[in-house]
Amino acid sequence: MKMKNAKILDACCGGKMFYFNKDDDRVLFQDIRQFETTLCDGRKFEIKPDIQADFTDMPYPDESFLMVVFDPPHLTTKSDGWQKIKYGALDKDWRDMLAKGFAECFRVLKRGGFLIFKWNETDIKVSEILKLTPEKPIFGHISGKRANTHWMCFIKEKSIENECDK
Ligand SMILES: C[S@@+](CC[C@H](N)C(=O)[O-])C[C@H]1O[C@@H](n2cnc3c(N)ncnc32)[C@H](O)[C@@H]1O
């Protein structure tokens, strides 16, 4: 495991496709998978996280990061092929998995820190996903060729330790 003193956690970095620098020291890259393969078009694809861990049960103390990036799998298992290799897939327990993922992201986020969430609506509407966390996004943006990729920003306002904040 590569040790870093990063202020930002990417909870499921995959192939780090939206990063300008895939070795950015400011980011701790986490993913549950680690592998290297060749895609059908001949291009190499790799998932090479700093730490191989599960976003439903993360190995960090509470309030560790200023920012958490959360771009979980969005395809159900009916999808197949290169997309599944690149993005992973959801199984029938996806609601439970993503609810735990959100809860863990907010747990490891410092108070006043930001969660950047990305969701592609190919299989599941973003409105269904937002039901899985009590937190409300501040703002968002829709992008992608089919205008079905949502980017959202949340803030952690309350400390999980301080009941008076609630
Ligand atoms: C949509 S992809 C991330 C794409 C990435 N943001 C990029 O820029 O390339 C989702 C990633 O979540 C990972 N993943 C799935 N379940 C996970 C879990 N329980 N914990 C951590 N990572 C997980 C998958 O291995 C996959 O790489």
PDB file of C-alpha atoms and ligand atoms in Angstrom:
ATOM      1  CA  MET A   1       0.000   0.000   0.000  1.00  0.00           C
ATOM      2  CA  LYS A   2       1.304   3.455  -0.957  1.00  0.00           C
ATOM      3  CA  MET A   3       1.160   5.726   2.136  1.00  0.00           C
ATOM      4  CA  LYS A   4       0.122   9.318   1.563  1.00  0.00           C
ATOM      5  CA  ASN A   5      -0.885  12.251   3.704  1.00  0.00           C
ATOM      6  CA  ALA A   6      -3.603  13.262   1.258  1.00  0.00           C
ATOM      7  CA  LYS A   7      -6.427  15.670   2.068  1.00  0.00           C
ATOM      8  CA  ILE A   8      -8.723  14.233  -0.583  1.00  0.00           C
ATOM      9  CA  LEU A   9     -10.084  10.695  -0.745  1.00  0.00           C
ATOM     10  CA  ASP A  10     -11.402   9.130  -3.937  1.00  0.00           C
ATOM     11  CA  ALA A  11     -13.515   6.301  -2.465  1.00  0.00           C
ATOM     12  CA  CYS A  12     -13.678   4.282  -5.728  1.00  0.00           C
ATOM     13  CA  CYS A  13     -11.153   5.702  -8.197  1.00  0.00           C
ATOM     14  CA  GLY A  14     -11.421   3.039 -10.931  1.00  0.00           C
ATOM     15  CA  GLY A  15      -9.221   3.988 -13.917  1.00  0.00           C
ATOM     16  CA  LYS A  16      -8.914   7.622 -12.595  1.00  0.00           C
ATOM     17  CA  MET A  17     -10.304   8.816 -15.914  1.00  0.00           C
ATOM     18  CA  PHE A  18     -11.306  12.282 -14.785  1.00  0.00           C
ATOM     19  CA  TYR A  19      -7.912  13.128 -13.241  1.00  0.00           C
ATOM     20  CA  PHE A  20      -5.369  15.427 -14.873  1.00  0.00           C
ATOM     21  CA  ASN A  21      -2.647  13.535 -12.976  1.00  0.00           C
ATOM     22  CA  LYS A  22      -3.350   9.890 -12.101  1.00  0.00           C
ATOM     23  CA  ASP A  23      -0.527  10.019  -9.516  1.00  0.00           C
ATOM     24  CA  ASP A  24      -1.691  13.218  -7.820  1.00  0.00           C
ATOM     25  CA  ASP A  25      -0.258  13.197  -4.282  1.00  0.00           C
ATOM     26  CA  ARG A  26      -3.132  15.312  -2.971  1.00  0.00           C
ATOM     27  CA  VAL A  27      -5.517  12.398  -3.513  1.00  0.00           C
ATOM     28  CA  LEU A  28      -5.660   9.030  -1.761  1.00  0.00           C
ATOM     29  CA  PHE A  29      -6.938   6.686  -4.464  1.00  0.00           C
ATOM     30  CA  GLN A  30      -9.039   3.798  -3.162  1.00  0.00           C
ATOM     31  CA  ASP A  31     -10.827   1.021  -5.036  1.00  0.00           C
ATOM     32  CA  ILE A  32     -12.016  -2.465  -4.159  1.00  0.00           C
ATOM     33  CA  ARG A  33     -10.461  -3.847  -7.362  1.00  0.00           C
ATOM     34  CA  GLN A  34      -6.871  -3.846  -8.614  1.00  0.00           C
ATOM     35  CA  PHE A  35      -6.014  -5.233 -12.061  1.00  0.00           C
ATOM     36  CA  GLU A  36      -4.562  -4.574 -15.492  1.00  0.00           C
ATOM     37  CA  THR A  37      -6.150  -5.717 -18.749  1.00  0.00           C
ATOM     38  CA  THR A  38      -6.367  -5.021 -22.476  1.00  0.00           C
ATOM     39  CA  LEU A  39      -9.724  -3.780 -23.752  1.00  0.00           C
ATOM     40  CA  CYS A  40     -11.295  -5.017 -27.014  1.00  0.00           C
ATOM     41  CA  ASP A  41      -9.921  -1.981 -28.895  1.00  0.00           C
ATOM     42  CA  GLY A  42      -6.373  -2.952 -27.830  1.00  0.00           C
ATOM     43  CA  ARG A  43      -5.970  -0.207 -25.254  1.00  0.00           C
ATOM     44  CA  LYS A  44      -4.482  -1.019 -21.866  1.00  0.00           C
ATOM     45  CA  PHE A  45      -6.759  -0.400 -18.889  1.00  0.00           C
ATOM     46  CA  GLU A  46      -5.686  -0.560 -15.264  1.00  0.00           C
ATOM     47  CA  ILE A  47      -7.126  -0.004 -11.826  1.00  0.00           C
ATOM     48  CA  LYS A  48      -4.195   0.825  -9.590  1.00  0.00           C
ATOM     49  CA  PRO A  49      -5.404   2.323  -6.303  1.00  0.00           C
ATOM     50  CA  ASP A  50      -3.121   3.435  -3.463  1.00  0.00           C
ATOM     51  CA  ILE A  51      -5.284   1.333  -1.188  1.00  0.00           C
ATOM     52  CA  GLN A  52      -7.558  -1.582  -1.987  1.00  0.00           C
ATOM     53  CA  ALA A  53     -10.560  -1.147   0.318  1.00  0.00           C
ATOM     54  CA  ASP A  54     -14.347  -1.189   0.431  1.00  0.00           C
ATOM     55  CA  PHE A  55     -16.282   2.100   0.497  1.00  0.00           C
ATOM     56  CA  THR A  56     -18.947   0.485   2.697  1.00  0.00           C
ATOM     57  CA  ASP A  57     -16.357  -0.062   5.469  1.00  0.00           C
ATOM     58  CA  MET A  58     -13.392   2.252   5.112  1.00  0.00           C
ATOM     59  CA  PRO A  59     -10.174   1.921   7.140  1.00  0.00           C
ATOM     60  CA  TYR A  60      -9.857   5.618   8.143  1.00  0.00           C
ATOM     61  CA  PRO A  61     -10.726   7.457  11.368  1.00  0.00           C
ATOM     62  CA  ASP A  62     -13.761   9.748  11.444  1.00  0.00           C
ATOM     63  CA  GLU A  63     -13.256  13.211   9.899  1.00  0.00           C
ATOM     64  CA  SER A  64     -10.004  12.447   8.041  1.00  0.00           C
ATOM     65  CA  PHE A  65     -10.462  14.269   4.708  1.00  0.00           C
ATOM     66  CA  LEU A  66     -11.291  17.775   3.443  1.00  0.00           C
ATOM     67  CA  MET A  67     -12.921  16.326   0.323  1.00  0.00           C
ATOM     68  CA  VAL A  68     -14.282  12.938  -0.693  1.00  0.00           C
ATOM     69  CA  VAL A  69     -14.969  11.988  -4.315  1.00  0.00           C
ATOM     70  CA  PHE A  70     -17.649   9.308  -4.763  1.00  0.00           C
ATOM     71  CA  ASP A  71     -18.270   7.892  -8.254  1.00  0.00           C
ATOM     72  CA  PRO A  72     -19.663   4.418  -7.524  1.00  0.00           C
ATOM     73  CA  PRO A  73     -20.699   1.800 -10.103  1.00  0.00           C
ATOM     74  CA  HIS A  74     -23.961   2.835 -11.763  1.00  0.00           C
ATOM     75  CA  LEU A  75     -24.697  -0.126 -14.071  1.00  0.00           C
ATOM     76  CA  THR A  76     -26.875  -3.015 -12.997  1.00  0.00           C
ATOM     77  CA  THR A  77     -25.652  -6.545 -13.746  1.00  0.00           C
ATOM     78  CA  LYS A  78     -27.744  -6.653 -16.928  1.00  0.00           C
ATOM     79  CA  SER A  79     -25.059  -4.441 -18.489  1.00  0.00           C
ATOM     80  CA  ASP A  80     -21.981  -6.277 -19.732  1.00  0.00           C
ATOM     81  CA  GLY A  81     -18.737  -5.964 -21.678  1.00  0.00           C
ATOM     82  CA  TRP A  82     -16.117  -3.220 -21.470  1.00  0.00           C
ATOM     83  CA  GLN A  83     -18.306  -0.933 -19.372  1.00  0.00           C
ATOM     84  CA  LYS A  84     -18.469  -3.538 -16.634  1.00  0.00           C
ATOM     85  CA  ILE A  85     -14.690  -3.974 -16.764  1.00  0.00           C
ATOM     86  CA  LYS A  86     -14.162  -0.231 -16.460  1.00  0.00           C
ATOM     87  CA  TYR A  87     -16.911   0.793 -14.068  1.00  0.00           C
ATOM     88  CA  GLY A  88     -17.848  -2.346 -12.130  1.00  0.00           C
ATOM     89  CA  ALA A  89     -21.525  -3.232 -11.639  1.00  0.00           C
ATOM     90  CA  LEU A  90     -24.272  -3.141  -9.054  1.00  0.00           C
ATOM     91  CA  ASP A  91     -25.912  -6.279  -7.724  1.00  0.00           C
ATOM     92  CA  LYS A  92     -29.390  -6.613  -6.244  1.00  0.00           C
ATOM     93  CA  ASP A  93     -28.251  -5.124  -2.901  1.00  0.00           C
ATOM     94  CA  TRP A  94     -27.242  -1.847  -4.536  1.00  0.00           C
ATOM     95  CA  ARG A  95     -29.468   0.304  -2.305  1.00  0.00           C
ATOM     96  CA  ASP A  96     -27.839  -1.050   0.837  1.00  0.00           C
ATOM     97  CA  MET A  97     -24.339  -0.811  -0.665  1.00  0.00           C
ATOM     98  CA  LEU A  98     -24.737   2.798  -1.818  1.00  0.00           C
ATOM     99  CA  ALA A  99     -26.457   3.889   1.435  1.00  0.00           C
ATOM    100  CA  LYS A 100     -23.491   2.478   3.386  1.00  0.00           C
ATOM    101  CA  GLY A 101     -21.102   4.124   0.913  1.00  0.00           C
ATOM    102  CA  PHE A 102     -22.672   7.570   1.429  1.00  0.00           C
ATOM    103  CA  ALA A 103     -22.645   7.094   5.217  1.00  0.00           C
ATOM    104  CA  GLU A 104     -18.956   6.126   5.149  1.00  0.00           C
ATOM    105  CA  CYS A 105     -18.047   9.052   2.878  1.00  0.00           C
ATOM    106  CA  PHE A 106     -19.699  11.484   5.311  1.00  0.00           C
ATOM    107  CA  ARG A 107     -18.097   9.746   8.313  1.00  0.00           C
ATOM    108  CA  VAL A 108     -14.532  10.158   6.996  1.00  0.00           C
ATOM    109  CA  LEU A 109     -15.183  13.725   5.792  1.00  0.00           C
ATOM    110  CA  LYS A 110     -14.165  16.586   8.108  1.00  0.00           C
ATOM    111  CA  ARG A 111     -16.866  18.963   9.247  1.00  0.00           C
ATOM    112  CA  GLY A 112     -17.088  21.697   6.593  1.00  0.00           C
ATOM    113  CA  GLY A 113     -15.622  19.329   3.998  1.00  0.00           C
ATOM    114  CA  PHE A 114     -17.149  18.579   0.599  1.00  0.00           C
ATOM    115  CA  LEU A 115     -18.393  15.415  -1.045  1.00  0.00           C
ATOM    116  CA  ILE A 116     -18.284  15.393  -4.840  1.00  0.00           C
ATOM    117  CA  PHE A 117     -20.721  12.798  -6.158  1.00  0.00           C
ATOM    118  CA  LYS A 118     -21.058  11.563  -9.738  1.00  0.00           C
ATOM    119  CA  TRP A 119     -23.920   9.442 -11.059  1.00  0.00           C
ATOM    120  CA  ASN A 120     -24.793   8.191 -14.544  1.00  0.00           C
ATOM    121  CA  GLU A 121     -28.507   7.530 -15.044  1.00  0.00           C
ATOM    122  CA  THR A 122     -28.235   4.794 -17.708  1.00  0.00           C
ATOM    123  CA  ASP A 123     -29.931   2.224 -15.438  1.00  0.00           C
ATOM    124  CA  ILE A 124     -31.112   4.049 -12.288  1.00  0.00           C
ATOM    125  CA  LYS A 125     -32.494   7.580 -11.912  1.00  0.00           C
ATOM    126  CA  VAL A 126     -30.469   9.922  -9.707  1.00  0.00           C
ATOM    127  CA  SER A 127     -33.658  10.691  -7.733  1.00  0.00           C
ATOM    128  CA  GLU A 128     -33.621   7.047  -6.533  1.00  0.00           C
ATOM    129  CA  ILE A 129     -30.014   7.416  -5.403  1.00  0.00           C
ATOM    130  CA  LEU A 130     -30.592  10.649  -3.476  1.00  0.00           C
ATOM    131  CA  LYS A 131     -33.108   8.758  -1.311  1.00  0.00           C
ATOM    132  CA  LEU A 132     -30.190   6.718   0.061  1.00  0.00           C
ATOM    133  CA  THR A 133     -28.678   9.583   2.062  1.00  0.00           C
ATOM    134  CA  PRO A 134     -30.306  12.115   4.402  1.00  0.00           C
ATOM    135  CA  GLU A 135     -27.808  14.737   3.124  1.00  0.00           C
ATOM    136  CA  LYS A 136     -28.962  17.247   0.486  1.00  0.00           C
ATOM    137  CA  PRO A 137     -26.715  18.403  -2.384  1.00  0.00           C
ATOM    138  CA  ILE A 138     -25.918  22.119  -2.647  1.00  0.00           C
ATOM    139  CA  PHE A 139     -25.693  22.294  -6.437  1.00  0.00           C
ATOM    140  CA  GLY A 140     -25.174  20.014  -9.413  1.00  0.00           C
ATOM    141  CA  HIS A 141     -24.553  19.853 -13.125  1.00  0.00           C
ATOM    142  CA  ILE A 142     -25.686  17.465 -15.850  1.00  0.00           C
ATOM    143  CA  SER A 143     -23.194  16.439 -18.536  1.00  0.00           C
ATOM    144  CA  GLY A 144     -22.410  13.640 -20.994  1.00  0.00           C
ATOM    145  CA  LYS A 145     -23.417  12.933 -24.609  1.00  0.00           C
ATOM    146  CA  ARG A 146     -26.857  11.774 -23.493  1.00  0.00           C
ATOM    147  CA  ALA A 147     -27.119  14.386 -20.729  1.00  0.00           C
ATOM    148  CA  ASN A 148     -27.435  11.662 -18.133  1.00  0.00           C
ATOM    149  CA  THR A 149     -24.324  12.157 -15.998  1.00  0.00           C
ATOM    150  CA  HIS A 150     -24.937  14.126 -12.814  1.00  0.00           C
ATOM    151  CA  TRP A 151     -22.217  15.844 -10.789  1.00  0.00           C
ATOM    152  CA  MET A 152     -23.224  17.080  -7.346  1.00  0.00           C
ATOM    153  CA  CYS A 153     -21.600  18.826  -4.429  1.00  0.00           C
ATOM    154  CA  PHE A 154     -22.553  18.189  -0.785  1.00  0.00           C
ATOM    155  CA  ILE A 155     -21.122  19.727   2.398  1.00  0.00           C
ATOM    156  CA  LYS A 156     -20.737  18.019   5.757  1.00  0.00           C
ATOM    157  CA  GLU A 157     -22.247  20.501   8.169  1.00  0.00           C
ATOM    158  CA  LYS A 158     -22.498  18.465  11.337  1.00  0.00           C
ATOM    159  CA  SER A 159     -19.810  16.765  13.319  1.00  0.00           C
ATOM    160  CA  ILE A 160     -20.720  13.150  13.970  1.00  0.00           C
ATOM    161  CA  GLU A 161     -19.318  13.408  17.505  1.00  0.00           C
ATOM    162  CA  ASN A 162     -21.149  16.530  18.629  1.00  0.00           C
ATOM    163  CA  GLU A 163     -24.811  15.816  19.325  1.00  0.00           C
ATOM    164  CA  CYS A 164     -25.386  19.573  19.983  1.00  0.00           C
ATOM    165  CA  ASP A 165     -24.825  20.233  16.263  1.00  0.00           C
ATOM    166  CA  LYS A 166     -27.757  18.093  15.264  1.00  0.00           C
TER     167      LYS A 166
HETATM  168  C1  LIG B   1     -17.764   4.320 -12.042  1.00  0.00           C
HETATM  169  S1  LIG B   1     -16.271   3.504 -11.602  1.00  0.00           S
HETATM  170  C2  LIG B   1     -15.212   4.836 -11.116  1.00  0.00           C
HETATM  171  C3  LIG B   1     -14.654   5.557 -12.303  1.00  0.00           C
HETATM  172  C4  LIG B   1     -13.617   6.602 -11.947  1.00  0.00           C
HETATM  173  N1  LIG B   1     -14.197   7.721 -11.236  1.00  0.00           N
HETATM  174  C5  LIG B   1     -12.828   7.095 -13.123  1.00  0.00           C
HETATM  175  O1  LIG B   1     -12.650   8.332 -13.237  1.00  0.00           O
HETATM  176  O2  LIG B   1     -12.336   6.300 -13.896  1.00  0.00           O
HETATM  177  C6  LIG B   1     -16.700   2.766 -10.065  1.00  0.00           C
HETATM  178  C7  LIG B   1     -15.585   2.056  -9.333  1.00  0.00           C
HETATM  179  O3  LIG B   1     -16.100   1.621  -8.055  1.00  0.00           O
HETATM  180  C8  LIG B   1     -15.367   0.484  -7.675  1.00  0.00           C
HETATM  181  N2  LIG B   1     -16.099  -0.185  -6.583  1.00  0.00           N
HETATM  182  C9  LIG B   1     -17.195  -0.978  -6.648  1.00  0.00           C
HETATM  183  N3  LIG B   1     -17.597  -1.351  -5.444  1.00  0.00           N
HETATM  184  C10 LIG B   1     -16.723  -0.805  -4.568  1.00  0.00           C
HETATM  185  C11 LIG B   1     -16.607  -0.837  -3.143  1.00  0.00           C
HETATM  186  N4  LIG B   1     -17.491  -1.502  -2.386  1.00  0.00           N
HETATM  187  N5  LIG B   1     -15.588  -0.177  -2.577  1.00  0.00           N
HETATM  188  C12 LIG B   1     -14.670   0.514  -3.332  1.00  0.00           C
HETATM  189  N6  LIG B   1     -14.748   0.587  -4.690  1.00  0.00           N
HETATM  190  C13 LIG B   1     -15.759  -0.056  -5.290  1.00  0.00           C
HETATM  191  C14 LIG B   1     -15.267  -0.337  -8.940  1.00  0.00           C
HETATM  192  O4  LIG B   1     -14.203  -1.248  -8.847  1.00  0.00           O
HETATM  193  C15 LIG B   1     -15.084   0.776  -9.984  1.00  0.00           C
HETATM  194  O5  LIG B   1     -13.714   0.911 -10.295  1.00  0.00           O
END
